[in-house]
Amino acid sequence: MTEPTAKPSAQANNQKGSAASAKKQSNISTSNATDKVEDNPCLVESTEQDNIVEPLDKATLLALFTLPNSEEMAAEGSETEVTSKASSTGLAHSHSTTQKPADSQNNIAEQRVALYQAQHERTRLLYMASASTRPTYLVQTLKLQFAEHQQYLLAQQLDKRGLMDTDGLERLWQQLHVVDDIIADIIRHMPAQQPAGWQLTTQDGRNPLCFATVGKLKYGKPIRDQGSLNSYVLGHFGVSSFTYDRGYYIGHVVGYLFSCYFCAHLSISYGVTALGQQVVADYDYASLETPHMVRLLQGLDGYCKKRIYQLAVICARLSVFASDKRIERMLIAEVNDFDKKLQQQHLDVLLLQGIMPDSSDSTPLL
């Protein structure tokens, strides 16, 4: 059975072509640790502890990706166990910071960096874990917390007329483990690159990719970190967030390609521009213009692009955006529940006869 992430041995034997985004970002963080001593003591403390802390067990690794449910969130202190285990990695501070509402642009920037650091460290720990410790088919375990799965269940309950392909979608959810297999295959083939940053804007300023939301939102549908399938997938290639009307992404170019394939498959109009150097402070990334992005894409082989496309199509079919479209079709079906042309003919006959249609009339109108 294929592991959900690339094996350490595979990365060691193929460093040039198969370095994971988490591994690449870890190297960058290490090389810049000296520069960030004064700005970020938590990062330095985490870096020092990385050398002495014991490897996390499977349950702790799983807890880093698992969202607390509503009951646990309501009960004070419910996250004590997870927090105590994650504190050595610096995730506890980052996770709590990203969940607080922002009152200023500075707070939003701090939340974004905290989210990125948490995403980076979480993914690094997953890739550094041994095959026996790493949770097998993690995505299948986490699907209940994904916004996509919750929206699918809602659409399934509303589908009284059998308008959606319930069997096909259910089969795809049952085979969700293939997402981990494809991610592992992509990681083994993608070339090593410095994390690149770009911003993605979509139609109406919404968040169809379900990036983790940070700060104030134009539309009130926040997504928590690891609260969506796309957040999980893109976490393996870099980090992402959504603020106001655009998504910010810092990571490997395969994440950019995934986003393009995802939007194109769903016919979502989108635009991509390079992320400026000062947009996300205190986080190292390359701000690349279009020619450089072309060069990066040219460095990907055809096989890797095909696997990224397959992954994007799976996520697009299961997306909240697709489920919303299915629900809209159900709404239209309810409005057009009867033959309107036939009803107009009945109405004309009644009016010609001088009969006022009322509740006692046997002729159905509405």
XYZ file of C-alpha atoms in Angstrom:
366
model
C 0.000 0.000 0.000
C 1.448 3.355 -0.996
C 2.329 5.697 1.820
C 0.435 9.012 1.955
C 3.637 11.012 1.637
C 7.014 10.486 0.052
C 9.304 8.115 1.890
C 12.466 9.621 3.442
C 14.622 7.190 1.452
C 13.089 8.358 -1.800
C 13.877 11.946 -0.948
C 17.427 11.109 0.036
C 18.138 9.312 -3.220
C 16.543 11.982 -5.390
C 17.262 15.321 -3.763
C 17.331 17.298 -6.984
C 14.001 16.152 -8.288
C 11.924 15.162 -5.296
C 12.407 17.572 -2.407
C 9.132 18.329 -0.692
C 7.985 21.894 -0.126
C 8.157 21.395 3.612
C 11.738 20.232 3.323
C 12.690 23.165 1.139
C 11.067 25.687 3.445
C 12.745 24.041 6.410
C 16.141 24.597 4.818
C 15.284 28.235 4.187
C 14.121 28.731 7.754
C 17.314 27.165 9.078
C 19.562 29.334 6.923
C 17.755 32.484 8.049
C 17.385 31.569 11.706
C 20.205 33.931 12.675
C 18.553 36.861 10.931
C 15.255 36.261 12.712
C 16.538 35.846 16.272
C 15.406 39.258 17.436
C 12.216 39.385 15.376
C 10.836 35.973 16.238
C 12.063 34.340 19.487
C 9.442 31.605 19.136
C 10.946 30.541 15.829
C 14.418 30.381 17.341
C 13.165 28.388 20.294
C 11.426 26.005 17.917
C 14.588 25.669 15.818
C 16.666 24.838 18.880
C 14.165 22.306 20.122
C 14.001 20.593 16.724
C 17.464 19.210 17.439
C 16.613 17.734 20.813
C 12.896 16.889 20.791
C 11.974 13.267 20.323
C 10.022 12.257 17.206
C 6.284 12.657 17.608
C 4.125 9.568 17.742
C 1.322 8.842 15.272
C -1.455 10.176 17.518
C 0.346 13.494 18.034
C 1.029 13.916 14.326
C -2.633 13.265 13.589
C -3.668 15.795 16.244
C -1.689 18.513 14.441
C -3.939 18.135 11.382
C -7.225 17.523 13.222
C -9.598 20.376 13.998
C -11.367 20.366 17.359
C -15.111 19.892 17.026
C -17.648 22.430 18.219
C -18.089 20.762 21.599
C -14.372 20.801 22.247
C -14.114 24.413 21.137
C -16.912 25.403 23.512
C -15.328 23.650 26.473
C -12.446 25.657 27.882
C -9.223 23.758 28.013
C -10.351 21.040 25.639
C -7.229 21.472 23.509
C -4.833 21.086 26.423
C -3.521 17.701 25.322
C -2.978 18.734 21.711
C -1.468 22.044 22.763
C 0.977 20.422 25.155
C 2.156 18.020 22.472
C 2.408 20.681 19.797
C 4.096 23.314 21.949
C 7.551 21.907 21.288
C 7.084 22.519 17.568
C 5.771 26.073 17.848
C 2.374 25.122 16.433
C 0.318 25.966 19.509
C 1.080 29.678 19.392
C 0.555 29.859 15.644
C -2.741 27.978 15.684
C -4.236 30.115 18.423
C -3.095 33.290 16.711
C -4.730 32.434 13.393
C -8.108 31.902 15.020
C -8.368 35.371 16.599
C -10.263 38.064 14.693
C -8.106 40.855 13.314
C -8.827 44.511 14.088
C -6.035 46.025 12.036
C -3.844 45.338 9.037
C -0.917 44.615 11.365
C -2.869 41.923 13.166
C -3.832 40.372 9.839
C -0.196 40.280 8.782
C 0.781 38.647 12.061
C -1.962 36.066 11.703
C -0.888 35.276 8.164
C 2.733 34.698 9.167
C 1.625 32.602 12.129
C -0.535 30.505 9.804
C 2.340 30.036 7.373
C 4.753 29.026 10.121
C 2.241 26.559 11.548
C 1.588 25.072 8.101
C 5.311 24.844 7.397
C 6.193 23.201 10.709
C 3.265 20.789 10.612
C 4.157 19.573 7.128
C 7.845 19.331 7.995
C 7.071 17.106 10.961
C 4.886 14.891 8.775
C 7.631 14.410 6.206
C 10.353 13.845 8.784
C 8.340 11.139 10.538
C 9.217 7.536 9.868
C 6.955 5.336 7.758
C 5.753 3.511 10.870
C 4.906 6.754 12.675
C 3.323 8.658 9.801
C -0.496 8.258 9.708
C -1.476 6.100 6.748
C -3.843 7.790 4.294
C -4.217 10.866 6.446
C -6.645 12.545 4.048
C -9.227 9.798 4.505
C -9.072 10.274 8.276
C -9.539 14.037 8.024
C -12.345 14.163 5.451
C -15.093 14.650 8.059
C -13.635 18.050 8.966
C -13.384 19.254 5.363
C -15.852 21.924 4.238
C -16.201 20.058 0.939
C -17.474 16.915 2.643
C -19.920 18.847 4.811
C -21.341 20.618 1.768
C -21.613 17.305 -0.074
C -23.656 15.825 2.790
C -25.953 18.868 2.684
C -26.466 18.514 -1.066
C -27.122 14.804 -0.636
C -29.860 15.491 1.903
C -31.490 18.073 -0.367
C -31.411 15.904 -3.477
C -34.964 14.550 -3.366
C -35.249 14.363 -7.141
C -31.995 12.517 -7.840
C -30.418 15.357 -9.781
C -26.845 14.857 -8.590
C -24.576 11.907 -9.255
C -24.746 10.608 -5.707
C -23.207 7.223 -6.493
C -20.254 8.673 -8.358
C -19.517 11.312 -5.735
C -19.894 8.840 -2.880
C -17.483 6.480 -4.613
C -15.008 9.334 -5.013
C -15.235 10.206 -1.325
C -14.689 6.552 -0.430
C -11.597 6.504 -2.640
C -10.227 9.756 -1.225
C -7.030 7.958 -0.217
C -5.925 8.291 -3.860
C -5.280 11.966 -3.064
C -2.435 10.964 -0.746
C -1.067 8.576 -3.369
C -1.032 11.277 -6.049
C 0.554 13.808 -3.684
C 3.335 11.327 -2.891
C 3.903 10.691 -6.582
C 4.050 14.416 -7.368
C 6.552 15.041 -4.592
C 8.832 12.333 -5.937
C 8.902 14.010 -9.361
C 8.821 17.744 -8.673
C 12.164 19.575 -8.825
C 13.636 21.421 -5.854
C 12.820 25.132 -5.917
C 12.817 28.069 -3.584
C 9.271 28.863 -2.413
C 7.669 31.392 -4.762
C 4.853 33.758 -3.861
C 1.873 34.887 -5.886
C -1.645 36.175 -5.335
C -4.738 34.738 -6.936
C -7.955 36.682 -7.466
C -11.209 34.994 -8.498
C -14.649 36.061 -9.600
C -16.654 38.163 -7.146
C -13.774 38.136 -4.670
C -14.889 34.820 -3.231
C -12.775 31.925 -2.014
C -13.626 28.960 -4.289
C -10.391 27.131 -3.447
C -11.295 27.264 0.255
C -7.952 28.679 1.367
C -7.669 29.131 5.118
C -9.114 32.591 5.830
C -7.230 35.214 7.813
C -8.576 38.529 9.070
C -11.650 40.303 7.748
C -13.581 38.741 4.895
C -15.697 40.234 2.149
C -18.017 37.229 2.398
C -18.799 35.563 5.691
C -17.664 32.013 5.039
C -14.381 31.588 6.896
C -12.319 28.429 6.426
C -10.090 27.247 9.241
C -6.586 25.954 8.693
C -6.905 22.306 7.552
C -10.651 22.879 7.321
C -10.818 22.085 3.622
C -9.487 19.485 1.212
C -7.609 22.131 -0.773
C -6.027 23.512 2.387
C -4.749 20.012 3.124
C -3.495 19.402 -0.432
C -1.760 22.749 -0.874
C -0.184 22.394 2.549
C 2.041 19.699 1.055
C 3.336 22.102 -1.592
C 3.502 25.323 0.403
C 1.215 27.550 2.427
C -1.845 29.602 1.530
C -4.354 32.046 3.009
C -7.332 34.108 1.892
C -7.942 37.685 2.973
C -10.540 40.168 1.717
C -10.888 39.344 -1.982
C -7.717 37.436 -2.894
C -5.735 34.385 -1.946
C -2.047 34.488 -1.086
C 0.161 31.500 -1.799
C 3.821 30.824 -0.994
C 5.232 27.497 -2.062
C 6.308 25.263 -4.899
C 5.183 26.074 -8.414
C 3.085 22.869 -8.483
C 0.699 24.601 -6.069
C 0.282 27.422 -8.560
C -0.368 24.902 -11.327
C -2.903 23.067 -9.143
C -4.814 26.307 -8.531
C -4.931 27.094 -12.258
C -6.161 23.609 -13.171
C -8.741 23.726 -10.367
C -10.246 27.040 -11.482
C -10.156 26.120 -15.168
C -11.984 22.830 -14.589
C -14.804 24.640 -12.785
C -14.846 27.516 -15.329
C -13.941 29.996 -12.601
C -12.459 33.212 -13.950
C -9.240 34.018 -12.133
C -6.105 36.088 -12.341
C -2.617 35.497 -10.970
C 0.083 38.064 -10.239
C 3.422 37.877 -8.485
C 3.294 38.415 -4.732
C 5.257 41.542 -3.854
C 8.256 41.249 -1.584
C 6.719 43.311 1.218
C 3.233 41.768 1.168
C 4.059 39.043 3.695
C 6.766 40.324 6.009
C 9.082 38.083 8.047
C 8.627 35.157 5.679
C 11.199 34.218 3.053
C 9.917 33.688 -0.486
C 10.774 34.663 -4.043
C 8.678 37.311 -5.782
C 8.775 36.180 -9.394
C 7.510 37.917 -12.504
C 5.808 36.104 -15.367
C 8.970 35.112 -17.289
C 10.420 33.465 -14.210
C 7.158 31.599 -13.579
C 7.335 30.323 -17.152
C 10.843 29.019 -16.496
C 9.664 27.212 -13.363
C 6.793 25.596 -15.232
C 9.166 24.531 -17.985
C 11.162 22.697 -15.332
C 8.237 20.357 -14.639
C 8.070 17.212 -16.751
C 4.896 16.132 -18.511
C 4.217 13.288 -16.106
C 4.261 15.606 -13.092
C 1.874 18.045 -14.777
C -0.544 15.230 -15.596
C -0.581 14.063 -11.976
C -1.174 17.614 -10.762
C -4.075 17.897 -13.201
C -5.587 14.640 -11.950
C -5.316 15.874 -8.367
C -6.919 19.203 -9.280
C -9.834 17.520 -11.066
C -10.562 15.284 -8.071
C -10.565 18.272 -5.732
C -12.688 20.304 -8.177
C -15.338 17.583 -8.417
C -15.571 17.426 -4.631
C -15.327 21.191 -4.113
C -17.770 23.411 -2.271
C -18.136 25.375 -5.500
C -19.337 22.268 -7.364
C -21.697 21.312 -4.534
C -23.171 24.818 -4.537
C -23.856 24.504 -8.268
C -25.646 21.205 -7.677
C -27.792 22.829 -4.979
C -28.609 25.687 -7.365
C -29.860 23.140 -9.899
C -32.084 21.676 -7.197
C -33.496 25.143 -6.547
C -34.295 25.614 -10.234
C -35.894 22.158 -10.332
C -38.197 23.081 -7.444
C -39.235 26.298 -9.171
C -39.990 24.376 -12.388
C -41.834 21.591 -10.591
C -44.773 21.541 -13.039
C -45.538 22.044 -16.728
C -45.954 25.808 -16.908
C -47.190 25.814 -20.518
C -49.952 23.365 -19.654
C -50.931 25.434 -16.629
C -51.215 28.548 -18.795
C -53.579 26.685 -21.139
C -55.772 25.625 -18.205
C -55.803 29.167 -16.903
C -56.830 30.603 -20.308
C -59.725 28.106 -20.550
C -61.000 29.053 -17.114
C -60.799 32.754 -17.847
C -62.673 32.318 -21.170
C -65.431 30.520 -19.300
C -65.631 33.309 -16.768
C -64.653 30.969 -13.967
C -62.569 32.359 -11.186
C -59.957 29.738 -10.263
C -60.047 29.080 -6.560
C -59.215 26.345 -4.090
C -62.329 24.320 -5.024
C -61.330 24.141 -8.673
C -59.950 20.728 -9.595
C -57.625 22.168 -12.219
C -54.117 22.466 -10.781
C -52.544 25.850 -11.299
C -49.589 26.169 -8.967
